[in-house]
Amino acid sequence: RSEHDEQKSGPQFVTCENSMGVVQRSRGNLDPASPALRSETHIISRLAEATLGKQTTVEWQRFRENYDEIRNTIERVVPGFESYNERAREDGGFYLPNAAKERRWDTPDGRASFSAAPFDQFEVPKGHLILQTLRSHDQFNTTVYGLNDRYRGVGLGRRVLFMSPDDMKERGIAPVALVDITSHWQEQKRTLRSFYAIPYEIPRGSAAAYFPEANPLIPIDSTARESNTPTSKAVEISVQPSSS
């Protein structure tokens, strides 16, 4: 967080969980870049009010005026967040419970259980590819800190499509040429134009692009069977040299 976040109840902070399972405070020190700037919490709560209206009993205004109220609510619902506000204010934050780390297995026999899931087989028309969306280096979820993807050696920005060199050759697409990407779902088609085609060590029939730039290609009603999450890792697409 870069800037001060001042709400009705005073200065605010948010918390983040790092990759080690530690929850810590995060707050900015800079003056807001604009008086019109709003925090993520403020934006989400206002969107919820406008979208849900009287369909919800959640007190969104109370949440955005004092983030402690959000943490108090999380504490009542999610195990491991007891005394959330008090512990979040401690230097270094606090560890969340981790059953595996503690060698505690909540299973009938008290032992770790493993399972295997079969691979889905994708049948796509000839000439089509399966697209996955992914993050770049210097990206945390939808927050992008830089345009140079050091993981993959790409410095052309974020409107790029990673493809197998063989798939590019088959379509007459030169390295770093501009292409249009069209997703296909039932009778629906969605197209993004003017992406750079990047030859990459990726299996034939596969492609990859960054989110959120590629999000418009994701069909809203195409979701995973059990989790009901968008199928952002398996989108049927076709690729053509750019028409623009």
PDB file of C-alpha atoms in Angstrom:
ATOM      1  CA  ARG A   1       0.000   0.000   0.000  1.00  0.00           C
ATOM      2  CA  SER A   2       1.552   3.307  -1.054  1.00  0.00           C
ATOM      3  CA  GLU A   3      -0.688   6.044   0.338  1.00  0.00           C
ATOM      4  CA  HIS A   4      -2.377   7.036   3.573  1.00  0.00           C
ATOM      5  CA  ASP A   5      -5.869   5.601   3.903  1.00  0.00           C
ATOM      6  CA  GLU A   6      -7.976   7.905   6.065  1.00  0.00           C
ATOM      7  CA  GLN A   7     -11.608   6.939   6.663  1.00  0.00           C
ATOM      8  CA  LYS A   8     -14.328   8.227   8.990  1.00  0.00           C
ATOM      9  CA  SER A   9     -12.928   6.376  12.021  1.00  0.00           C
ATOM     10  CA  GLY A  10      -9.334   7.490  11.342  1.00  0.00           C
ATOM     11  CA  PRO A  11      -6.225   6.010   9.667  1.00  0.00           C
ATOM     12  CA  GLN A  12      -6.723   2.499   8.287  1.00  0.00           C
ATOM     13  CA  PHE A  13      -4.567  -0.485   7.462  1.00  0.00           C
ATOM     14  CA  VAL A  14      -5.182  -3.763   5.655  1.00  0.00           C
ATOM     15  CA  THR A  15      -3.609  -7.153   6.268  1.00  0.00           C
ATOM     16  CA  CYS A  16      -1.908  -9.530   3.842  1.00  0.00           C
ATOM     17  CA  GLU A  17      -0.940 -13.173   4.163  1.00  0.00           C
ATOM     18  CA  ASN A  18       2.500 -13.939   2.759  1.00  0.00           C
ATOM     19  CA  SER A  19       3.653 -17.214   1.233  1.00  0.00           C
ATOM     20  CA  MET A  20       4.777 -18.433   4.665  1.00  0.00           C
ATOM     21  CA  GLY A  21       1.275 -18.160   6.138  1.00  0.00           C
ATOM     22  CA  VAL A  22       2.080 -15.008   8.135  1.00  0.00           C
ATOM     23  CA  VAL A  23      -0.579 -12.283   8.360  1.00  0.00           C
ATOM     24  CA  GLN A  24       0.868  -8.763   8.640  1.00  0.00           C
ATOM     25  CA  ARG A  25      -0.259  -5.153   8.505  1.00  0.00           C
ATOM     26  CA  SER A  26       0.112  -3.136   5.319  1.00  0.00           C
ATOM     27  CA  ARG A  27      -0.319   0.627   5.205  1.00  0.00           C
ATOM     28  CA  GLY A  28       1.019   3.462   3.098  1.00  0.00           C
ATOM     29  CA  ASN A  29       3.036   6.533   4.038  1.00  0.00           C
ATOM     30  CA  LEU A  30       2.547   8.812   1.035  1.00  0.00           C
ATOM     31  CA  ASP A  31      -0.030  11.537   0.566  1.00  0.00           C
ATOM     32  CA  PRO A  32      -2.844  10.382  -1.766  1.00  0.00           C
ATOM     33  CA  ALA A  33      -2.106  11.136  -5.408  1.00  0.00           C
ATOM     34  CA  SER A  34      -5.565  12.700  -5.761  1.00  0.00           C
ATOM     35  CA  PRO A  35      -8.413  13.715  -3.432  1.00  0.00           C
ATOM     36  CA  ALA A  36     -10.621  11.495  -5.616  1.00  0.00           C
ATOM     37  CA  LEU A  37      -8.506   8.404  -4.890  1.00  0.00           C
ATOM     38  CA  ARG A  38     -10.416   5.622  -3.126  1.00  0.00           C
ATOM     39  CA  SER A  39      -9.107   2.535  -1.370  1.00  0.00           C
ATOM     40  CA  GLU A  40      -9.795  -0.970  -2.643  1.00  0.00           C
ATOM     41  CA  THR A  41     -12.024  -1.568   0.380  1.00  0.00           C
ATOM     42  CA  HIS A  42     -14.008   1.597  -0.312  1.00  0.00           C
ATOM     43  CA  ILE A  43     -14.469   0.715  -3.994  1.00  0.00           C
ATOM     44  CA  ILE A  44     -15.591  -2.863  -3.320  1.00  0.00           C
ATOM     45  CA  SER A  45     -18.041  -1.831  -0.604  1.00  0.00           C
ATOM     46  CA  ARG A  46     -19.621   0.843  -2.807  1.00  0.00           C
ATOM     47  CA  LEU A  47     -19.887  -1.613  -5.696  1.00  0.00           C
ATOM     48  CA  ALA A  48     -21.586  -4.107  -3.373  1.00  0.00           C
ATOM     49  CA  GLU A  49     -24.072  -1.486  -2.178  1.00  0.00           C
ATOM     50  CA  ALA A  50     -24.909  -0.427  -5.720  1.00  0.00           C
ATOM     51  CA  THR A  51     -25.173  -3.993  -7.006  1.00  0.00           C
ATOM     52  CA  LEU A  52     -26.949  -5.767  -4.164  1.00  0.00           C
ATOM     53  CA  GLY A  53     -29.050  -2.970  -2.713  1.00  0.00           C
ATOM     54  CA  LYS A  54     -31.646  -4.420  -0.321  1.00  0.00           C
ATOM     55  CA  GLN A  55     -30.755  -7.999  -1.248  1.00  0.00           C
ATOM     56  CA  THR A  56     -28.065  -8.066   1.457  1.00  0.00           C
ATOM     57  CA  THR A  57     -27.947  -7.362   5.181  1.00  0.00           C
ATOM     58  CA  VAL A  58     -24.200  -6.668   5.171  1.00  0.00           C
ATOM     59  CA  GLU A  59     -23.386  -3.233   6.581  1.00  0.00           C
ATOM     60  CA  TRP A  60     -21.003  -2.161   3.839  1.00  0.00           C
ATOM     61  CA  GLN A  61     -20.762   1.425   5.065  1.00  0.00           C
ATOM     62  CA  ARG A  62     -19.646   0.255   8.515  1.00  0.00           C
ATOM     63  CA  PHE A  63     -16.958  -1.881   6.897  1.00  0.00           C
ATOM     64  CA  ARG A  64     -15.476   0.899   4.768  1.00  0.00           C
ATOM     65  CA  GLU A  65     -15.541   3.454   7.588  1.00  0.00           C
ATOM     66  CA  ASN A  66     -13.564   1.187   9.929  1.00  0.00           C
ATOM     67  CA  TYR A  67     -11.586  -1.791   8.636  1.00  0.00           C
ATOM     68  CA  ASP A  68     -11.397  -3.192  12.178  1.00  0.00           C
ATOM     69  CA  GLU A  69     -15.055  -4.127  11.714  1.00  0.00           C
ATOM     70  CA  ILE A  70     -14.137  -6.298   8.734  1.00  0.00           C
ATOM     71  CA  ARG A  71     -11.505  -8.089  10.776  1.00  0.00           C
ATOM     72  CA  ASN A  72     -13.938  -8.550  13.677  1.00  0.00           C
ATOM     73  CA  THR A  73     -16.338 -10.255  11.280  1.00  0.00           C
ATOM     74  CA  ILE A  74     -13.608 -12.478   9.814  1.00  0.00           C
ATOM     75  CA  GLU A  75     -12.613 -13.447  13.356  1.00  0.00           C
ATOM     76  CA  ARG A  76     -16.120 -14.711  14.074  1.00  0.00           C
ATOM     77  CA  VAL A  77     -16.227 -16.840  10.928  1.00  0.00           C
ATOM     78  CA  VAL A  78     -12.751 -18.132  10.035  1.00  0.00           C
ATOM     79  CA  PRO A  79     -10.779 -20.394  12.427  1.00  0.00           C
ATOM     80  CA  GLY A  80      -7.279 -19.144  13.215  1.00  0.00           C
ATOM     81  CA  PHE A  81      -8.182 -15.445  13.254  1.00  0.00           C
ATOM     82  CA  GLU A  82      -8.985 -15.178  16.953  1.00  0.00           C
ATOM     83  CA  SER A  83      -8.068 -11.733  18.393  1.00  0.00           C
ATOM     84  CA  TYR A  84      -7.451 -10.669  14.805  1.00  0.00           C
ATOM     85  CA  ASN A  85      -7.149  -6.925  15.374  1.00  0.00           C
ATOM     86  CA  GLU A  86      -4.906  -7.292  18.410  1.00  0.00           C
ATOM     87  CA  ARG A  87      -2.519  -9.754  16.762  1.00  0.00           C
ATOM     88  CA  ALA A  88      -2.462  -7.847  13.465  1.00  0.00           C
ATOM     89  CA  ARG A  89      -1.063  -4.836  15.319  1.00  0.00           C
ATOM     90  CA  GLU A  90       1.850  -6.809  16.758  1.00  0.00           C
ATOM     91  CA  ASP A  91       5.252  -6.434  15.111  1.00  0.00           C
ATOM     92  CA  GLY A  92       5.754  -9.279  12.675  1.00  0.00           C
ATOM     93  CA  GLY A  93       2.082 -10.233  12.585  1.00  0.00           C
ATOM     94  CA  PHE A  94       0.995 -13.788  13.340  1.00  0.00           C
ATOM     95  CA  TYR A  95       1.056 -17.278  11.845  1.00  0.00           C
ATOM     96  CA  LEU A  96      -2.130 -18.901  10.635  1.00  0.00           C
ATOM     97  CA  PRO A  97      -2.761 -22.495  11.709  1.00  0.00           C
ATOM     98  CA  ASN A  98      -1.227 -25.036   9.347  1.00  0.00           C
ATOM     99  CA  ALA A  99      -2.239 -28.615  10.037  1.00  0.00           C
ATOM    100  CA  ALA A 100       0.394 -30.086   7.716  1.00  0.00           C
ATOM    101  CA  LYS A 101       3.152 -28.001   9.308  1.00  0.00           C
ATOM    102  CA  GLU A 102       2.022 -29.217  12.727  1.00  0.00           C
ATOM    103  CA  ARG A 103       1.799 -32.822  11.473  1.00  0.00           C
ATOM    104  CA  ARG A 104      -1.865 -32.834  12.417  1.00  0.00           C
ATOM    105  CA  TRP A 105      -4.118 -34.788  10.071  1.00  0.00           C
ATOM    106  CA  ASP A 106      -7.864 -34.368  10.557  1.00  0.00           C
ATOM    107  CA  THR A 107      -8.683 -37.720   8.950  1.00  0.00           C
ATOM    108  CA  PRO A 108     -10.408 -40.857  10.320  1.00  0.00           C
ATOM    109  CA  ASP A 109      -7.090 -42.666  10.835  1.00  0.00           C
ATOM    110  CA  GLY A 110      -5.056 -39.588  11.785  1.00  0.00           C
ATOM    111  CA  ARG A 111      -2.774 -40.026   8.789  1.00  0.00           C
ATOM    112  CA  ALA A 112      -2.249 -37.924   5.678  1.00  0.00           C
ATOM    113  CA  SER A 113      -4.418 -38.983   2.733  1.00  0.00           C
ATOM    114  CA  PHE A 114      -3.487 -38.635  -0.923  1.00  0.00           C
ATOM    115  CA  SER A 115      -5.658 -38.854  -4.006  1.00  0.00           C
ATOM    116  CA  ALA A 116      -5.149 -38.682  -7.743  1.00  0.00           C
ATOM    117  CA  ALA A 117      -7.421 -36.996 -10.237  1.00  0.00           C
ATOM    118  CA  PRO A 118      -7.643 -38.002 -13.901  1.00  0.00           C
ATOM    119  CA  PHE A 119      -6.594 -35.534 -16.561  1.00  0.00           C
ATOM    120  CA  ASP A 120      -9.367 -33.967 -18.585  1.00  0.00           C
ATOM    121  CA  GLN A 121      -9.133 -34.624 -22.297  1.00  0.00           C
ATOM    122  CA  PHE A 122      -9.805 -31.553 -24.417  1.00  0.00           C
ATOM    123  CA  GLU A 123     -11.256 -32.084 -27.853  1.00  0.00           C
ATOM    124  CA  VAL A 124     -10.878 -28.912 -29.899  1.00  0.00           C
ATOM    125  CA  PRO A 125     -11.432 -28.314 -33.617  1.00  0.00           C
ATOM    126  CA  LYS A 126      -8.418 -28.517 -35.877  1.00  0.00           C
ATOM    127  CA  GLY A 127      -6.472 -25.269 -35.829  1.00  0.00           C
ATOM    128  CA  HIS A 128      -7.732 -24.195 -32.410  1.00  0.00           C
ATOM    129  CA  LEU A 129      -5.633 -23.953 -29.237  1.00  0.00           C
ATOM    130  CA  ILE A 130      -6.211 -24.171 -25.486  1.00  0.00           C
ATOM    131  CA  LEU A 131      -5.363 -20.901 -23.731  1.00  0.00           C
ATOM    132  CA  GLN A 132      -4.401 -20.437 -20.106  1.00  0.00           C
ATOM    133  CA  THR A 133      -4.140 -17.053 -18.398  1.00  0.00           C
ATOM    134  CA  LEU A 134      -1.299 -16.425 -15.968  1.00  0.00           C
ATOM    135  CA  ARG A 135       0.633 -13.808 -14.041  1.00  0.00           C
ATOM    136  CA  SER A 136       3.883 -12.142 -15.000  1.00  0.00           C
ATOM    137  CA  HIS A 137       6.882 -11.367 -12.867  1.00  0.00           C
ATOM    138  CA  ASP A 138       6.216  -8.252 -10.753  1.00  0.00           C
ATOM    139  CA  GLN A 139       2.492  -9.020 -10.586  1.00  0.00           C
ATOM    140  CA  PHE A 140       0.460  -9.811  -7.481  1.00  0.00           C
ATOM    141  CA  ASN A 141      -3.015 -10.970  -8.485  1.00  0.00           C
ATOM    142  CA  THR A 142      -4.352  -8.066 -10.593  1.00  0.00           C
ATOM    143  CA  THR A 143      -1.809  -5.542  -9.268  1.00  0.00           C
ATOM    144  CA  VAL A 144       0.929  -5.040 -11.878  1.00  0.00           C
ATOM    145  CA  TYR A 145       4.189  -3.494 -10.637  1.00  0.00           C
ATOM    146  CA  GLY A 146       6.195  -3.636 -13.862  1.00  0.00           C
ATOM    147  CA  LEU A 147       5.989  -4.442 -17.557  1.00  0.00           C
ATOM    148  CA  ASN A 148       9.190  -6.489 -17.828  1.00  0.00           C
ATOM    149  CA  ASP A 149       8.501 -10.198 -17.295  1.00  0.00           C
ATOM    150  CA  ARG A 150      11.909 -11.397 -16.161  1.00  0.00           C
ATOM    151  CA  TYR A 151      10.570 -14.925 -15.617  1.00  0.00           C
ATOM    152  CA  ARG A 152      10.049 -15.347 -19.340  1.00  0.00           C
ATOM    153  CA  GLY A 153      12.397 -12.780 -20.870  1.00  0.00           C
ATOM    154  CA  VAL A 154       9.613 -10.596 -22.250  1.00  0.00           C
ATOM    155  CA  GLY A 155       9.861  -6.799 -22.268  1.00  0.00           C
ATOM    156  CA  LEU A 156       7.178  -5.922 -24.808  1.00  0.00           C
ATOM    157  CA  GLY A 157       4.511  -5.071 -22.271  1.00  0.00           C
ATOM    158  CA  ARG A 158       1.559  -7.260 -21.403  1.00  0.00           C
ATOM    159  CA  ARG A 159      -0.452  -7.649 -24.607  1.00  0.00           C
ATOM    160  CA  VAL A 160       1.410 -10.805 -25.575  1.00  0.00           C
ATOM    161  CA  LEU A 161       0.445 -14.358 -26.508  1.00  0.00           C
ATOM    162  CA  PHE A 162       2.887 -17.187 -25.820  1.00  0.00           C
ATOM    163  CA  MET A 163       2.734 -19.878 -28.512  1.00  0.00           C
ATOM    164  CA  SER A 164       4.645 -22.942 -29.622  1.00  0.00           C
ATOM    165  CA  PRO A 165       7.024 -22.021 -32.479  1.00  0.00           C
ATOM    166  CA  ASP A 166       5.524 -24.905 -34.492  1.00  0.00           C
ATOM    167  CA  ASP A 167       1.989 -23.576 -34.016  1.00  0.00           C
ATOM    168  CA  MET A 168       3.156 -20.131 -35.121  1.00  0.00           C
ATOM    169  CA  LYS A 169       4.860 -21.528 -38.222  1.00  0.00           C
ATOM    170  CA  GLU A 170       1.769 -23.549 -39.118  1.00  0.00           C
ATOM    171  CA  ARG A 171      -0.324 -20.353 -39.058  1.00  0.00           C
ATOM    172  CA  GLY A 172       2.207 -18.205 -40.895  1.00  0.00           C
ATOM    173  CA  ILE A 173       2.796 -16.048 -37.823  1.00  0.00           C
ATOM    174  CA  ALA A 174       6.266 -14.519 -37.513  1.00  0.00           C
ATOM    175  CA  PRO A 175       7.885 -13.980 -34.099  1.00  0.00           C
ATOM    176  CA  VAL A 176       6.593 -10.813 -32.396  1.00  0.00           C
ATOM    177  CA  ALA A 177       3.959 -10.332 -35.109  1.00  0.00           C
ATOM    178  CA  LEU A 178       0.611  -8.854 -34.103  1.00  0.00           C
ATOM    179  CA  VAL A 179      -2.259 -11.331 -33.858  1.00  0.00           C
ATOM    180  CA  ASP A 180      -5.964 -11.350 -33.051  1.00  0.00           C
ATOM    181  CA  ILE A 181      -7.211 -13.907 -30.504  1.00  0.00           C
ATOM    182  CA  THR A 182     -10.774 -15.246 -30.572  1.00  0.00           C
ATOM    183  CA  SER A 183     -12.274 -17.466 -27.870  1.00  0.00           C
ATOM    184  CA  HIS A 184     -14.988 -19.993 -28.733  1.00  0.00           C
ATOM    185  CA  TRP A 185     -17.636 -21.157 -26.276  1.00  0.00           C
ATOM    186  CA  GLN A 186     -20.877 -22.696 -27.502  1.00  0.00           C
ATOM    187  CA  GLU A 187     -22.175 -20.112 -29.995  1.00  0.00           C
ATOM    188  CA  GLN A 188     -20.259 -17.226 -28.427  1.00  0.00           C
ATOM    189  CA  LYS A 189     -17.100 -15.608 -29.781  1.00  0.00           C
ATOM    190  CA  ARG A 190     -14.941 -12.971 -28.113  1.00  0.00           C
ATOM    191  CA  THR A 191     -11.968 -11.311 -29.805  1.00  0.00           C
ATOM    192  CA  LEU A 192      -8.941  -9.394 -28.555  1.00  0.00           C
ATOM    193  CA  ARG A 193      -6.877  -7.631 -31.188  1.00  0.00           C
ATOM    194  CA  SER A 194      -3.240  -6.666 -31.635  1.00  0.00           C
ATOM    195  CA  PHE A 195      -1.364  -8.975 -29.264  1.00  0.00           C
ATOM    196  CA  TYR A 196       2.314  -9.770 -29.862  1.00  0.00           C
ATOM    197  CA  ALA A 197       2.882 -13.454 -30.684  1.00  0.00           C
ATOM    198  CA  ILE A 198       5.866 -14.700 -28.673  1.00  0.00           C
ATOM    199  CA  PRO A 199       7.519 -18.042 -29.546  1.00  0.00           C
ATOM    200  CA  TYR A 200       7.924 -19.928 -26.292  1.00  0.00           C
ATOM    201  CA  GLU A 201       8.724 -23.419 -25.056  1.00  0.00           C
ATOM    202  CA  ILE A 202       5.116 -24.486 -24.631  1.00  0.00           C
ATOM    203  CA  PRO A 203       3.415 -27.705 -25.844  1.00  0.00           C
ATOM    204  CA  ARG A 204       1.815 -27.630 -29.268  1.00  0.00           C
ATOM    205  CA  GLY A 205      -1.874 -26.889 -29.059  1.00  0.00           C
ATOM    206  CA  SER A 206      -1.389 -24.665 -26.011  1.00  0.00           C
ATOM    207  CA  ALA A 207      -1.097 -20.906 -25.577  1.00  0.00           C
ATOM    208  CA  ALA A 208      -0.806 -18.476 -22.676  1.00  0.00           C
ATOM    209  CA  ALA A 209      -1.544 -14.808 -22.007  1.00  0.00           C
ATOM    210  CA  TYR A 210      -1.527 -12.517 -18.996  1.00  0.00           C
ATOM    211  CA  PHE A 211      -4.575 -11.669 -16.956  1.00  0.00           C
ATOM    212  CA  PRO A 212      -6.383  -9.317 -16.609  1.00  0.00           C
ATOM    213  CA  GLU A 213      -5.516  -8.355 -20.209  1.00  0.00           C
ATOM    214  CA  ALA A 214      -6.896 -11.664 -21.526  1.00  0.00           C
ATOM    215  CA  ASN A 215      -9.945 -11.732 -19.236  1.00  0.00           C
ATOM    216  CA  PRO A 216     -12.367 -10.587 -21.981  1.00  0.00           C
ATOM    217  CA  LEU A 217     -11.759 -13.940 -23.688  1.00  0.00           C
ATOM    218  CA  ILE A 218     -13.102 -15.901 -20.698  1.00  0.00           C
ATOM    219  CA  PRO A 219     -16.759 -16.992 -21.107  1.00  0.00           C
ATOM    220  CA  ILE A 220     -18.717 -15.935 -18.027  1.00  0.00           C
ATOM    221  CA  ASP A 221     -20.841 -19.087 -17.962  1.00  0.00           C
ATOM    222  CA  SER A 222     -17.963 -21.512 -18.553  1.00  0.00           C
ATOM    223  CA  THR A 223     -17.007 -22.698 -15.072  1.00  0.00           C
ATOM    224  CA  ALA A 224     -15.278 -25.620 -13.390  1.00  0.00           C
ATOM    225  CA  ARG A 225     -17.540 -28.535 -12.419  1.00  0.00           C
ATOM    226  CA  GLU A 226     -16.923 -28.484  -8.665  1.00  0.00           C
ATOM    227  CA  SER A 227     -15.361 -25.134  -7.736  1.00  0.00           C
ATOM    228  CA  ASN A 228     -17.571 -23.095 -10.108  1.00  0.00           C
ATOM    229  CA  THR A 229     -14.585 -20.862 -10.886  1.00  0.00           C
ATOM    230  CA  PRO A 230     -14.072 -19.440 -14.405  1.00  0.00           C
ATOM    231  CA  THR A 231     -12.241 -21.740 -16.795  1.00  0.00           C
ATOM    232  CA  SER A 232      -9.331 -19.326 -17.127  1.00  0.00           C
ATOM    233  CA  LYS A 233      -6.837 -22.177 -17.570  1.00  0.00           C
ATOM    234  CA  ALA A 234      -8.656 -23.921 -20.403  1.00  0.00           C
ATOM    235  CA  VAL A 235     -10.153 -21.582 -23.001  1.00  0.00           C
ATOM    236  CA  GLU A 236     -10.604 -22.677 -26.607  1.00  0.00           C
ATOM    237  CA  ILE A 237      -9.151 -20.046 -28.955  1.00  0.00           C
ATOM    238  CA  SER A 238      -8.173 -19.441 -32.540  1.00  0.00           C
ATOM    239  CA  VAL A 239      -5.342 -17.111 -33.589  1.00  0.00           C
ATOM    240  CA  GLN A 240      -4.961 -15.120 -36.795  1.00  0.00           C
ATOM    241  CA  PRO A 241      -2.581 -12.408 -37.996  1.00  0.00           C
ATOM    242  CA  SER A 242      -3.926  -9.083 -36.809  1.00  0.00           C
ATOM    243  CA  SER A 243      -6.441  -7.307 -39.006  1.00  0.00           C
ATOM    244  CA  SER A 244      -5.721  -3.892 -37.451  1.00  0.00           C
TER     245      SER A 244
END
